[in-house]
Structure formats: C-alpha cells, structure tokens
PDB file of C-alpha atoms in Angstrom:
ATOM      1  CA  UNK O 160       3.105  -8.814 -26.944  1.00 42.00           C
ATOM      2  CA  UNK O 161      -0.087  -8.502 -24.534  1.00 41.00           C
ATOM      3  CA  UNK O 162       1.417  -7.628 -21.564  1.00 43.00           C
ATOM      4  CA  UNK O 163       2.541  -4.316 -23.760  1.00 47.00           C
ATOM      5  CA  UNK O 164      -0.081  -2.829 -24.783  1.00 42.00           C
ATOM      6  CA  UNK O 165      -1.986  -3.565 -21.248  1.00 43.00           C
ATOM      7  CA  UNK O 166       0.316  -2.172 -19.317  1.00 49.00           C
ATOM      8  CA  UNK O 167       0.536   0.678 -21.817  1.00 39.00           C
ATOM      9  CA  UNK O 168      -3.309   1.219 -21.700  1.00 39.00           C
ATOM     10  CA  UNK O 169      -3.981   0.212 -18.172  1.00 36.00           C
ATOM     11  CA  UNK O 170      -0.741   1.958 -16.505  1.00 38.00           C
ATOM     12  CA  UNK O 171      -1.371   5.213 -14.338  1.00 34.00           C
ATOM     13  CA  UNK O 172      -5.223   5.626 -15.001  1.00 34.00           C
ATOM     14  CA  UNK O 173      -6.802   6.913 -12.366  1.00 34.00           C
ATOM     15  CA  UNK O 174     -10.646   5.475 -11.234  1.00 31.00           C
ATOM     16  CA  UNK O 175     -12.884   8.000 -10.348  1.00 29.00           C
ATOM     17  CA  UNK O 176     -15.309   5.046  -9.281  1.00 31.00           C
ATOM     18  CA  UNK O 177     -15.894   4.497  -5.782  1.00 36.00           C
ATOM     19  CA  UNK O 178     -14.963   0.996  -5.332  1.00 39.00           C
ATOM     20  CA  UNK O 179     -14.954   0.355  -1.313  1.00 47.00           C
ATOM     21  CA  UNK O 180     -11.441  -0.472   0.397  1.00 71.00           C
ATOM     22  CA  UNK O 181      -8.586  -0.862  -1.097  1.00 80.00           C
ATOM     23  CA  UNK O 182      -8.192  -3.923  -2.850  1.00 83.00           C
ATOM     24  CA  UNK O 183      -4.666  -4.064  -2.441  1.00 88.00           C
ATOM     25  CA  UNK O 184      -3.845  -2.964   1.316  1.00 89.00           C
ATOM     26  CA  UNK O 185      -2.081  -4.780   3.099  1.00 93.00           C
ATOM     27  CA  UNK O 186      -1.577  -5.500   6.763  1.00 94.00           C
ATOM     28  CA  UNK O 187       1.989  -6.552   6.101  1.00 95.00           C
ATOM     29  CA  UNK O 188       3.195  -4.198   3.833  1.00 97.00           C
ATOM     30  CA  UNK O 189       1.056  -1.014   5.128  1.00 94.00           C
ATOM     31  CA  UNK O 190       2.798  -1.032   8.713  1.00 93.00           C
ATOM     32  CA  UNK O 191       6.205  -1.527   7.806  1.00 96.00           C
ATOM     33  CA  UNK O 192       8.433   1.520   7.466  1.00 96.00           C
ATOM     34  CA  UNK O 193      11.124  -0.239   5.300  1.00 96.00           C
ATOM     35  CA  UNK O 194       8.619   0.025   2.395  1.00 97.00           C
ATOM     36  CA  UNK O 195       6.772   3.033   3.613  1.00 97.00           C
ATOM     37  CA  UNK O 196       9.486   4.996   3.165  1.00 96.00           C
ATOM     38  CA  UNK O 197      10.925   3.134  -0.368  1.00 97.00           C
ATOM     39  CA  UNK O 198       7.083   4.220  -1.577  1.00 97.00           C
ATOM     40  CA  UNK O 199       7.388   7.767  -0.205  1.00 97.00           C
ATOM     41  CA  UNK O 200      10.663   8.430  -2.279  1.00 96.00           C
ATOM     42  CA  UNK O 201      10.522  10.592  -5.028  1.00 94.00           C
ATOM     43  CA  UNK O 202      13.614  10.411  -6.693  1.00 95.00           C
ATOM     44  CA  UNK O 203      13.627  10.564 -10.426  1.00 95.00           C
ATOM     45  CA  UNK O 204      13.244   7.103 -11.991  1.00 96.00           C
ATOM     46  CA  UNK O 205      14.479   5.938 -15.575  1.00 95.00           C
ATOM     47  CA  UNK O 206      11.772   4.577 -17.902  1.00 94.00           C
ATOM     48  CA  UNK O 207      12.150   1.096 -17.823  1.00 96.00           C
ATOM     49  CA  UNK O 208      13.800  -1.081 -20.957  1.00 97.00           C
ATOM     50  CA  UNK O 209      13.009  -4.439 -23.100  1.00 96.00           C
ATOM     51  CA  UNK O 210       9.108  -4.578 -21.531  1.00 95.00           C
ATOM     52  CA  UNK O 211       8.262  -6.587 -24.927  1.00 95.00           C
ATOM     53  CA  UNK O 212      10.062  -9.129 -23.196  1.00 96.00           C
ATOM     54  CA  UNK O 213       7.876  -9.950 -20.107  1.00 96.00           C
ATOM     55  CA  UNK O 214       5.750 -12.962 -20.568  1.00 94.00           C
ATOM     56  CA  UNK O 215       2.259 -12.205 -21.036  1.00 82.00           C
ATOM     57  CA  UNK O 216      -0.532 -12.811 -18.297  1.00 67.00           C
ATOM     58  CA  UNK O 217      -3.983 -14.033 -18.474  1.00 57.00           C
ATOM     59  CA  UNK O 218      -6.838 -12.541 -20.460  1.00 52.00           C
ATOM     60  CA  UNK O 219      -8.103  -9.161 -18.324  1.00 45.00           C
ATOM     61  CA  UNK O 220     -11.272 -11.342 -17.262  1.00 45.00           C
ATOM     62  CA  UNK O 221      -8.869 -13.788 -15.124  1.00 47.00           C
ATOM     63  CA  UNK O 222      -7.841 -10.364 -12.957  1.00 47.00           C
ATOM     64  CA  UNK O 223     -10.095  -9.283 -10.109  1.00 49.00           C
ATOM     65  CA  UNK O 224     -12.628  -6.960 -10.451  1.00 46.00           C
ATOM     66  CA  UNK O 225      -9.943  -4.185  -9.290  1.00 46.00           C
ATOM     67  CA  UNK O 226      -7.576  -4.799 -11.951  1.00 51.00           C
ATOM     68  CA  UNK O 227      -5.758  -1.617 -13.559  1.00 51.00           C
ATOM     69  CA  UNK O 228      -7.766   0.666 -11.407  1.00 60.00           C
ATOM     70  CA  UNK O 229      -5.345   3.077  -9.518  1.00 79.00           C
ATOM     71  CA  UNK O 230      -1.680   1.895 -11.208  1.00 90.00           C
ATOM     72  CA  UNK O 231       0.802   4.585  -9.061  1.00 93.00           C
ATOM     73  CA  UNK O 232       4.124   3.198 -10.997  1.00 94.00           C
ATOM     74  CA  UNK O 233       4.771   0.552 -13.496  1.00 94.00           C
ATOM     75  CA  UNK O 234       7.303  -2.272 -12.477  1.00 97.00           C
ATOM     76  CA  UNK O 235       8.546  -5.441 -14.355  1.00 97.00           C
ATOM     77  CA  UNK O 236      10.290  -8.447 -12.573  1.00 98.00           C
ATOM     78  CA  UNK O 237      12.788 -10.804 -13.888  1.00 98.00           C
ATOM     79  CA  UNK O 238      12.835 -14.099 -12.037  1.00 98.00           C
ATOM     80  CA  UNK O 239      16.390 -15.995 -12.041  1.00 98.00           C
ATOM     81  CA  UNK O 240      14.979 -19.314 -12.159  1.00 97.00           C
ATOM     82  CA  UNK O 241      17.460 -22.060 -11.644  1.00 94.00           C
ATOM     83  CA  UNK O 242      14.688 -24.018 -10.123  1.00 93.00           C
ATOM     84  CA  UNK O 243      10.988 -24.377 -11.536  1.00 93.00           C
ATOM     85  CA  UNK O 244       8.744 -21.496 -10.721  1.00 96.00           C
ATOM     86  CA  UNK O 245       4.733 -21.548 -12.023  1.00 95.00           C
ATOM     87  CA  UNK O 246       3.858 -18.742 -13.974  1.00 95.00           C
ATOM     88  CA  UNK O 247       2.880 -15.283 -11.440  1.00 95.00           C
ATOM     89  CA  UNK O 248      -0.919 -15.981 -11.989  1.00 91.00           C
ATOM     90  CA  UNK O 249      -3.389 -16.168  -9.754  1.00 92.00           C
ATOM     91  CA  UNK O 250      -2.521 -17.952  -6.926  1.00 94.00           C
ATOM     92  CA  UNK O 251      -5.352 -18.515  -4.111  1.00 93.00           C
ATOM     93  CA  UNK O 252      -7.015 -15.605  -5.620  1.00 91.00           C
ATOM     94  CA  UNK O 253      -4.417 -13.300  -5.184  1.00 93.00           C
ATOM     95  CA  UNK O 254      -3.786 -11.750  -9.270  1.00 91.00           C
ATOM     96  CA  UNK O 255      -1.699  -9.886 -10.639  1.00 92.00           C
ATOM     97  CA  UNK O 256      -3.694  -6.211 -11.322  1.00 90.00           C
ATOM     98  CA  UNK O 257      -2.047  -5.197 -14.236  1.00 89.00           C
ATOM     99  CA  UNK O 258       0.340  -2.753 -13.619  1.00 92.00           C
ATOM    100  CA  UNK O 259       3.519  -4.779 -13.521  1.00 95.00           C
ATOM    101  CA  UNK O 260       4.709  -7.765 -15.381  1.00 95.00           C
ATOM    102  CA  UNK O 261       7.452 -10.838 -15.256  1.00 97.00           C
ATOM    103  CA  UNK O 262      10.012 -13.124 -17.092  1.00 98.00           C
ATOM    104  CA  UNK O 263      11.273 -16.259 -15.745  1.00 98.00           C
ATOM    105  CA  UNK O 264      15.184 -16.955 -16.828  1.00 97.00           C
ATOM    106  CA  UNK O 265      14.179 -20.349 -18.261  1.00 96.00           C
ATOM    107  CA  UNK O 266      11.883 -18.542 -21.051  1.00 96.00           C
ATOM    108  CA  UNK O 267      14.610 -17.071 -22.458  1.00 97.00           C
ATOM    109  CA  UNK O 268      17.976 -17.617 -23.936  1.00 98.00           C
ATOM    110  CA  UNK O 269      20.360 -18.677 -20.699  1.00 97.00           C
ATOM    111  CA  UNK O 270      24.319 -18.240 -20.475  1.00 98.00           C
ATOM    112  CA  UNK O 271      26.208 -19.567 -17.251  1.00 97.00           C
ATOM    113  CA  UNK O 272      29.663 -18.778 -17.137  1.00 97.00           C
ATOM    114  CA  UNK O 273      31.858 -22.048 -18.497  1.00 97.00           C
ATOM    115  CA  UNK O 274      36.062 -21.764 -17.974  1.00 95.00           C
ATOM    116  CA  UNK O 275      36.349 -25.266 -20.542  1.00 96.00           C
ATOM    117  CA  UNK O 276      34.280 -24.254 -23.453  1.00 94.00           C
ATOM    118  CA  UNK O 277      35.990 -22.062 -26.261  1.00 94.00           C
ATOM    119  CA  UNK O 278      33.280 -19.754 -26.054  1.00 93.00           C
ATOM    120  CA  UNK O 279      33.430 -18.964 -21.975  1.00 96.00           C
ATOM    121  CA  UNK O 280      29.921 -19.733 -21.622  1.00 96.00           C
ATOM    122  CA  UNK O 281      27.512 -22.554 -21.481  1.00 97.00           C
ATOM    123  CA  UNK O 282      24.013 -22.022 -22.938  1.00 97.00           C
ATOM    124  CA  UNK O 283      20.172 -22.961 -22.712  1.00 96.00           C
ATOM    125  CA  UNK O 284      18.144 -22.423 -25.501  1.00 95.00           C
ATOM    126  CA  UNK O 285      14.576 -20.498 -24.634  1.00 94.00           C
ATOM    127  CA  UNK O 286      11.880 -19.121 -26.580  1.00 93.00           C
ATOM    128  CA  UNK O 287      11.965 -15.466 -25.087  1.00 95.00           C
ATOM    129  CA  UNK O 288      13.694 -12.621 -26.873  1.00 97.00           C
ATOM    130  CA  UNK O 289      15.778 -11.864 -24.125  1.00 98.00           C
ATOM    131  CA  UNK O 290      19.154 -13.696 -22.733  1.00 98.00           C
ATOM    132  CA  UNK O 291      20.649 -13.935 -19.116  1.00 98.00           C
ATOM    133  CA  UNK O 292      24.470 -14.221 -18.049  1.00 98.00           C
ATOM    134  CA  UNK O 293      25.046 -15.684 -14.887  1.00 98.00           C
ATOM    135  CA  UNK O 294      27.188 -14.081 -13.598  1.00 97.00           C
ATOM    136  CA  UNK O 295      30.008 -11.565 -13.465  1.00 98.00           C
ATOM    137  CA  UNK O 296      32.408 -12.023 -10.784  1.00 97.00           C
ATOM    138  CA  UNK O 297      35.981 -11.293  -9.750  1.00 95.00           C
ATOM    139  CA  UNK O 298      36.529 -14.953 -10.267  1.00 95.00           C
ATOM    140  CA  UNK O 299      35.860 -15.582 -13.625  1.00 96.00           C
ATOM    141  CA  UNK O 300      38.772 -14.537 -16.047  1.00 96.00           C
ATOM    142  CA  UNK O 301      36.730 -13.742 -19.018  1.00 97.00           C
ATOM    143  CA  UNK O 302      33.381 -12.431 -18.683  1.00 98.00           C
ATOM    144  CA  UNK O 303      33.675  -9.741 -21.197  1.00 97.00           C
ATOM    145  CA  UNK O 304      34.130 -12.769 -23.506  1.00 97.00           C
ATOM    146  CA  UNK O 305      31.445 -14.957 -22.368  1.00 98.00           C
ATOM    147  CA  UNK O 306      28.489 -12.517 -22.012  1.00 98.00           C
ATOM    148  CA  UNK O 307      29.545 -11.296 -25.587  1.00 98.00           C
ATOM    149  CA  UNK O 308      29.472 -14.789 -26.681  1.00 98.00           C
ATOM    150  CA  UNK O 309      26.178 -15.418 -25.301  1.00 98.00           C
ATOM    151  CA  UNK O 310      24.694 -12.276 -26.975  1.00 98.00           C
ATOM    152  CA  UNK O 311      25.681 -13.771 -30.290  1.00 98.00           C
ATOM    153  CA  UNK O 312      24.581 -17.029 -29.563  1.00 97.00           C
ATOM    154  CA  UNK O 313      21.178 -15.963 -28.823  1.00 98.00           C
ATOM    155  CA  UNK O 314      20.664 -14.174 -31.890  1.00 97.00           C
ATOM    156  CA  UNK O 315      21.459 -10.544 -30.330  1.00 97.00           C
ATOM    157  CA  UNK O 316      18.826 -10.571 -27.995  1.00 98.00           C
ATOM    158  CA  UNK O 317      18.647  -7.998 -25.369  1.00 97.00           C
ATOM    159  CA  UNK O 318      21.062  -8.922 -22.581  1.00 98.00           C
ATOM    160  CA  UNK O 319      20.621  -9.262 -18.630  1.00 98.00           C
ATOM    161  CA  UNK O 320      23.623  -9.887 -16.693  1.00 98.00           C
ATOM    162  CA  UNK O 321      23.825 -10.988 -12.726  1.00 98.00           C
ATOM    163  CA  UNK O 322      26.893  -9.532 -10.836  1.00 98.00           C
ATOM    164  CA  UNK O 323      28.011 -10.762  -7.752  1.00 98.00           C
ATOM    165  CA  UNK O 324      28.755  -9.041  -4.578  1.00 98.00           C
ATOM    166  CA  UNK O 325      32.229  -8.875  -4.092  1.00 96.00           C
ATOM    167  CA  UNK O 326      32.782  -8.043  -0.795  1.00 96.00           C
ATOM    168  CA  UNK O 327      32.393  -3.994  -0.836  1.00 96.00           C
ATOM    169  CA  UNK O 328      30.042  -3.187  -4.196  1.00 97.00           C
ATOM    170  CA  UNK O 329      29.356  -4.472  -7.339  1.00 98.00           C
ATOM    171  CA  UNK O 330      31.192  -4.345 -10.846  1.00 97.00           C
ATOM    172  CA  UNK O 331      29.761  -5.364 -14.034  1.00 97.00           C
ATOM    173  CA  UNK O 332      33.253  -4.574 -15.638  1.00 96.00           C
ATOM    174  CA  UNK O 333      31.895  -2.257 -18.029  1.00 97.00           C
ATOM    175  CA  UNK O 334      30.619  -5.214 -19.744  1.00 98.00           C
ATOM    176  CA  UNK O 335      27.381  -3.891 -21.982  1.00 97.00           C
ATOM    177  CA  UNK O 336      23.725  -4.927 -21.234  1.00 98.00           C
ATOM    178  CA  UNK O 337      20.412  -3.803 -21.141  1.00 97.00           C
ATOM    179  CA  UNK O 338      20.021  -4.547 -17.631  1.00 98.00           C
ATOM    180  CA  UNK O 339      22.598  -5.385 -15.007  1.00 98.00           C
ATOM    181  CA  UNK O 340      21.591  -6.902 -11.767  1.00 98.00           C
ATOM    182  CA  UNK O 341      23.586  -6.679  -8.821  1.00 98.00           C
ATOM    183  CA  UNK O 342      23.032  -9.748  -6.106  1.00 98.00           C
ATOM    184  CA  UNK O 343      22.188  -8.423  -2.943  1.00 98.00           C
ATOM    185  CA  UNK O 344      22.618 -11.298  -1.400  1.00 98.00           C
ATOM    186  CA  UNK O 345      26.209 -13.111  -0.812  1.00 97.00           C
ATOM    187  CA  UNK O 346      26.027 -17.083   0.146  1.00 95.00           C
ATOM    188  CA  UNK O 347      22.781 -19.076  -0.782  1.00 93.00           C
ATOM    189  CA  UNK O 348      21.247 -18.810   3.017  1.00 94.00           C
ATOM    190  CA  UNK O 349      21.364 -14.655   2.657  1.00 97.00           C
ATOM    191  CA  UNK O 350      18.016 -13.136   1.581  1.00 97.00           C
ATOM    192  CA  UNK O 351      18.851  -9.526   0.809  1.00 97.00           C
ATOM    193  CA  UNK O 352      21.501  -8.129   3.612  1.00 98.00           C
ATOM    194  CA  UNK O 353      23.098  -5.714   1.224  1.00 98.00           C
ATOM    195  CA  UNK O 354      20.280  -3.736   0.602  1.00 98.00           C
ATOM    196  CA  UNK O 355      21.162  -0.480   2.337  1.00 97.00           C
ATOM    197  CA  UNK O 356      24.242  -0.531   0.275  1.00 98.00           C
ATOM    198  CA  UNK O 357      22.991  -0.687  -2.820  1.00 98.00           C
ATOM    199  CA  UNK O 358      20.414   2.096  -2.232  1.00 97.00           C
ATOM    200  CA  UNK O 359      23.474   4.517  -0.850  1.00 97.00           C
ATOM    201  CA  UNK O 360      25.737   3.776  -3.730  1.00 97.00           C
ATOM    202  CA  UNK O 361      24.760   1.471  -6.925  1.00 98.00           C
ATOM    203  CA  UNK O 362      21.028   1.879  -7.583  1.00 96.00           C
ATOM    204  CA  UNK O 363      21.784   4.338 -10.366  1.00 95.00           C
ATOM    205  CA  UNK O 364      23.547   1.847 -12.485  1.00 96.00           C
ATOM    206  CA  UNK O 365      22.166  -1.524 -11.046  1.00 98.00           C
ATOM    207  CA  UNK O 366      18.539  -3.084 -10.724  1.00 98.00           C
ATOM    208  CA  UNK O 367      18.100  -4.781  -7.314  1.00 98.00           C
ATOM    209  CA  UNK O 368      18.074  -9.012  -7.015  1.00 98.00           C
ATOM    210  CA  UNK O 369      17.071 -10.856  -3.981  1.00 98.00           C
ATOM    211  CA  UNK O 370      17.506 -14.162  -3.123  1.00 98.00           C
ATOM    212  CA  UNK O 371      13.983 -15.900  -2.316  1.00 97.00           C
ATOM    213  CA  UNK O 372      15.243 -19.371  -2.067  1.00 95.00           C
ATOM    214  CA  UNK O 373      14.269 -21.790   0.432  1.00 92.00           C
ATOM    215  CA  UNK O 374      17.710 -21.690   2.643  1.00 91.00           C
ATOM    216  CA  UNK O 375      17.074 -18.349   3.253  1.00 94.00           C
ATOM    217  CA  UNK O 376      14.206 -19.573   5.842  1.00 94.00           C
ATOM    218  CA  UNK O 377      12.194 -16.121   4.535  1.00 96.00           C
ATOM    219  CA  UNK O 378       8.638 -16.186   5.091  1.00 97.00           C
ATOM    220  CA  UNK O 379       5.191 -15.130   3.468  1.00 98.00           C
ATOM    221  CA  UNK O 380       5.487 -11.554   5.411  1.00 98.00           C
ATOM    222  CA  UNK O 381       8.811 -11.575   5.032  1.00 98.00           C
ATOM    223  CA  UNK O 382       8.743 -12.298   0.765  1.00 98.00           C
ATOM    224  CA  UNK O 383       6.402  -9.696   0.527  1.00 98.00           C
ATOM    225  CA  UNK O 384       7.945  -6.925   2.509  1.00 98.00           C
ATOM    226  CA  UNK O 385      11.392  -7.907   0.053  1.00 98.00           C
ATOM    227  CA  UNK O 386       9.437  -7.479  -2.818  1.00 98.00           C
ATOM    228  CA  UNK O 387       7.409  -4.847  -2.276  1.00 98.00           C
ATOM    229  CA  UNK O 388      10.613  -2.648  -0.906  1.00 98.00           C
ATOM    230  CA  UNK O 389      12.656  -3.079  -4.086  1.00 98.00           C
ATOM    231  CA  UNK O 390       9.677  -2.751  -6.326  1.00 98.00           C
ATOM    232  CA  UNK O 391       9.357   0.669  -4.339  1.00 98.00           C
ATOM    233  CA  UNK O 392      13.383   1.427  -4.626  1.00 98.00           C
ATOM    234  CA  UNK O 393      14.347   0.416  -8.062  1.00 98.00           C
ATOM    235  CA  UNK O 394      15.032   3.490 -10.362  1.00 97.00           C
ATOM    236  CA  UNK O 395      15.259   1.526 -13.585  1.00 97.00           C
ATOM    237  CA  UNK O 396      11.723  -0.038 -13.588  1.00 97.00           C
ATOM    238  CA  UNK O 397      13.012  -3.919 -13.135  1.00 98.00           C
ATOM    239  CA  UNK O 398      13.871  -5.978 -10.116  1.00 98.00           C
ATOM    240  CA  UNK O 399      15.523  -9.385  -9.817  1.00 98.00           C
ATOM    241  CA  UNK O 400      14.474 -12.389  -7.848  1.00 98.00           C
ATOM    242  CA  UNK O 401      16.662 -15.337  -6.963  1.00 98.00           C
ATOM    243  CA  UNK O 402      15.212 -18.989  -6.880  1.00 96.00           C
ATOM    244  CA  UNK O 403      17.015 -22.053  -6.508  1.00 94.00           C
ATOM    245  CA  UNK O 404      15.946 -25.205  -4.146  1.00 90.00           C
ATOM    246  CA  UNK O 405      18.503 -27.299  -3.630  1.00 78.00           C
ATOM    247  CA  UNK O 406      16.472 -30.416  -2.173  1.00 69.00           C
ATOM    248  CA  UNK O 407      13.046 -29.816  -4.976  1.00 54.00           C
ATOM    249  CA  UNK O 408      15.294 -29.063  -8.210  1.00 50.00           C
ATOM    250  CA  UNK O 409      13.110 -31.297  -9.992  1.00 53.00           C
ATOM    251  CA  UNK O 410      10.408 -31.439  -7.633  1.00 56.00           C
ATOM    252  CA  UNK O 411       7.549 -28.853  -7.177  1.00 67.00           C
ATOM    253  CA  UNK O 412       9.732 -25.892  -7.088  1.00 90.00           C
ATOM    254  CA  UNK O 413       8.601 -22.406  -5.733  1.00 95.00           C
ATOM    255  CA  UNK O 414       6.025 -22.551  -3.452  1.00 94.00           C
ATOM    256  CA  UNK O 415       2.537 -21.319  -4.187  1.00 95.00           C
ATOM    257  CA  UNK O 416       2.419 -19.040  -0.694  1.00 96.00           C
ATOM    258  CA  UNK O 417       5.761 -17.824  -2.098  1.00 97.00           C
ATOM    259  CA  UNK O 418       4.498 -16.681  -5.854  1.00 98.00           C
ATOM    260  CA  UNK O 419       1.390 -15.696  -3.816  1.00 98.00           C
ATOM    261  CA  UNK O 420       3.312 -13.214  -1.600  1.00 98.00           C
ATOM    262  CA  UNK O 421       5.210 -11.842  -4.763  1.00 98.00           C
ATOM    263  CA  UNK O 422       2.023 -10.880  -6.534  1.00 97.00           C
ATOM    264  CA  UNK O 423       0.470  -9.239  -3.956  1.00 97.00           C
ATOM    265  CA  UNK O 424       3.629  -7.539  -2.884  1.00 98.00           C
ATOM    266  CA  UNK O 425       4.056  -6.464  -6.520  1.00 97.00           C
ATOM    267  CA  UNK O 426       0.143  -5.363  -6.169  1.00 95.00           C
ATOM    268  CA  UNK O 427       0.440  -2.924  -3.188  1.00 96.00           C
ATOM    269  CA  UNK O 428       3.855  -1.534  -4.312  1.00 97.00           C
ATOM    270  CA  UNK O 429       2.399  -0.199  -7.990  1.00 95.00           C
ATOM    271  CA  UNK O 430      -0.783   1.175  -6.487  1.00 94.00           C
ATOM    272  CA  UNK O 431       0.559   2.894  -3.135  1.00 94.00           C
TER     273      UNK O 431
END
C-alpha cells in the first residue's frame, strides 16, 4: 500500500535544510509535562506490526511543505469507530506529515461480541485486511470462541482485539492477536483515567485506547495532549482511539476540531 513505502522512505530522515521554526510546535503540547516526559522516555520500543493495513493518505503534494522532514519515531493509529469519523486528512490546514498513519474500524472486517449467534460473534463486512473484536471482558462467556470465529470469518486477517478494564488491569485471556488494546477508559463519560496504570504495569503486552467521544466533554487542548501522550508512551508502535456519539450516530460524526487536534497531536509527537 502507499502509506508503506512512504513511511518506509520518509521515516527518520533527517533535513539538513534550514527551514525556519518548527512546523510542528506546539503551544499545547510543548508546555505540558505529561507529554514532555512520555517524549523524553527511552525505553526500548517493539517494531510495530500489520502497517500494510493503515489506510493510505493523500498524494505527498496534499502535505505541507514540511512533510517527512525531521520524523523522530514512527506511530500508526487505529480508530474504533462506532460512529462516522472523516478520513485524518487535512483538516483546516493542519496535515498529516508523514511519519505516522491510521485505520478506522469500519474499513475493515468488524466482530462485536454476540451471546445468541452460534458463532459468539456478530460481524461487519469491510474492505481492509485487518479485523477488530470488540471486546474481551469478564462478562462474556466465550470470547476465545468468538474472536476465533471472527478471524475465520474474515478470511484470516490480522486480528485487533479491545479489552475492557475490569476493575484492577486488563486480560485478553490469552486469546491470540496481532494487537490487543486495553481500554483505558471505564464508562462512556471517562476519557483516559487509567493511564498511569497501564504505563506501571500493562504497556508491555497492551497498546493504549482512549476514549475521545463526545460525553467525555474533552477539548481541542485536551484531545491533543491525549494523543500526543500515548503516541509518546506506546512501546508497540500503535495506539487506539475510541469514538462513539450517542446523539450524531448518523449525523456528522467526529468533529473536524477533533480530527484536527489528532493530526497535529500525532505531528508533534513523531517529530519531538
């Protein structure tokens, strides 16, 4: 796919060029320690899985003039999309600057857990090559059985699976996938409150999700602080992003100052 072999050629090249300020700096993001100090860590990272998957962005000439200039990390982002999001594009000339990329649940093969079918699971067809289970939990009786289900279904694609906070951690019950997310959020009005956690204890094994959606009253600064600080903290290359809007499910969906604070969080986090 495109967004491969750009990221491939684009992704820590250093720019000898003088080019002015920063194009990515921040105001937000540059004064807050949260992220400061996710950026400063130096902790070995694993390379990052399934990148063939990430939907591909607009020809090189739609980026700024910035684009793949100073790329410090490389970072991919899987959006679970259970309301409409617009592709992460340019969005009041904030683009992407080609050192991370994106998948949106709804472009791929989707699996929600289903106690009445024979099979566990329920399931969306999508033209992606990846699938998404949503989602392991203490509550379900037969996961192992429904995210195996939905790996055949798909064709064998590669898997992602969303696992719930229980209460004290997270537990994929040694189910098998490429990627396992682990909610870091509990109710629908939490944004990310188990963060700390999941840094201490379960970033080795799990990539990070936050919940973005509207009931979680987060704002622009707020989005891109979230964003930037688990680009920053993920070990595994991928974090997860929560949507769903209760009152707009068919409506307009994400916000544009929302996907705008993503991309330029996403921006300042691979080139600081």
């Amino acid at each position: 796919m495109k967004i491969v072999s750009m990221l491939l050629a684009f992704s820590f090249v250093a720019c000898t060029t003088d080019l002015g300020d920063d194009p990515y700096d921040d105001a937000d993001l540059s004064h807050d320690p949260a992220v400061a100090a996710a950026l400063a860590d130096t902790s070995p990272e694993t390379p990052a899985v399934d990148i063939d998957t990430v939907e591909a962005l607009p020809a090189a000439g739609a980026y700024s003039a910035f684009a793949h200039q100073a790329c410090t990390r490389q970072r991919f982002v899987h959006l679970a999309n259970f309301s409409f999001v617009a592709p992460l594009e340019c969005v009041n000339g904030v683009c992407p600057n080609g050192c991370w990329g994106y998948q949106r649940r709804t472009s791929g093969f989707s699996c929600d857990y289903d106690a009445s079918s024979p099979s566990d699971v329920k399931t969306r067809a999508g033209a992606g090559s990846f699938a998404s289970y949503n989602e392991i939990k203490p509550l379900n009786a037969h996961d192992d059985v429904a995210v195996a289900s939905c790996k055949a279904q798909s064709g064998n694609r590669a898997m992602r699976t969303y696992t719930v906070w229980n209460g004290t951690n997270w537990n994929s019950e040694g189910i098998p996938a490429s990627i396992h997310f682990a909610e870091l959020f509990g109710s629908q009005n939490e944004a990310t409150p188990h963060f700390s956690t999941w840094e201490a204890s379960a970033r080795g094994s799990y990539a990070p999700m936050s919940n973005l959606s509207p009931e979680t009253g987060i704002t622009m600064v707020g989005t891109k602080q979230t964003v930037a600080k688990l680009c920053a903290a993920t070990r595994d290359g991928w974090l997860g992003l929560y949507f769903y809007d209760g009152t707009a499910d068919s409506g307009a969906g994400m916000a544009a100052w929302k996907r705008e604070a993503i991309i330029s969080a996403m921006n300042y986090c691979t080139t600081h």
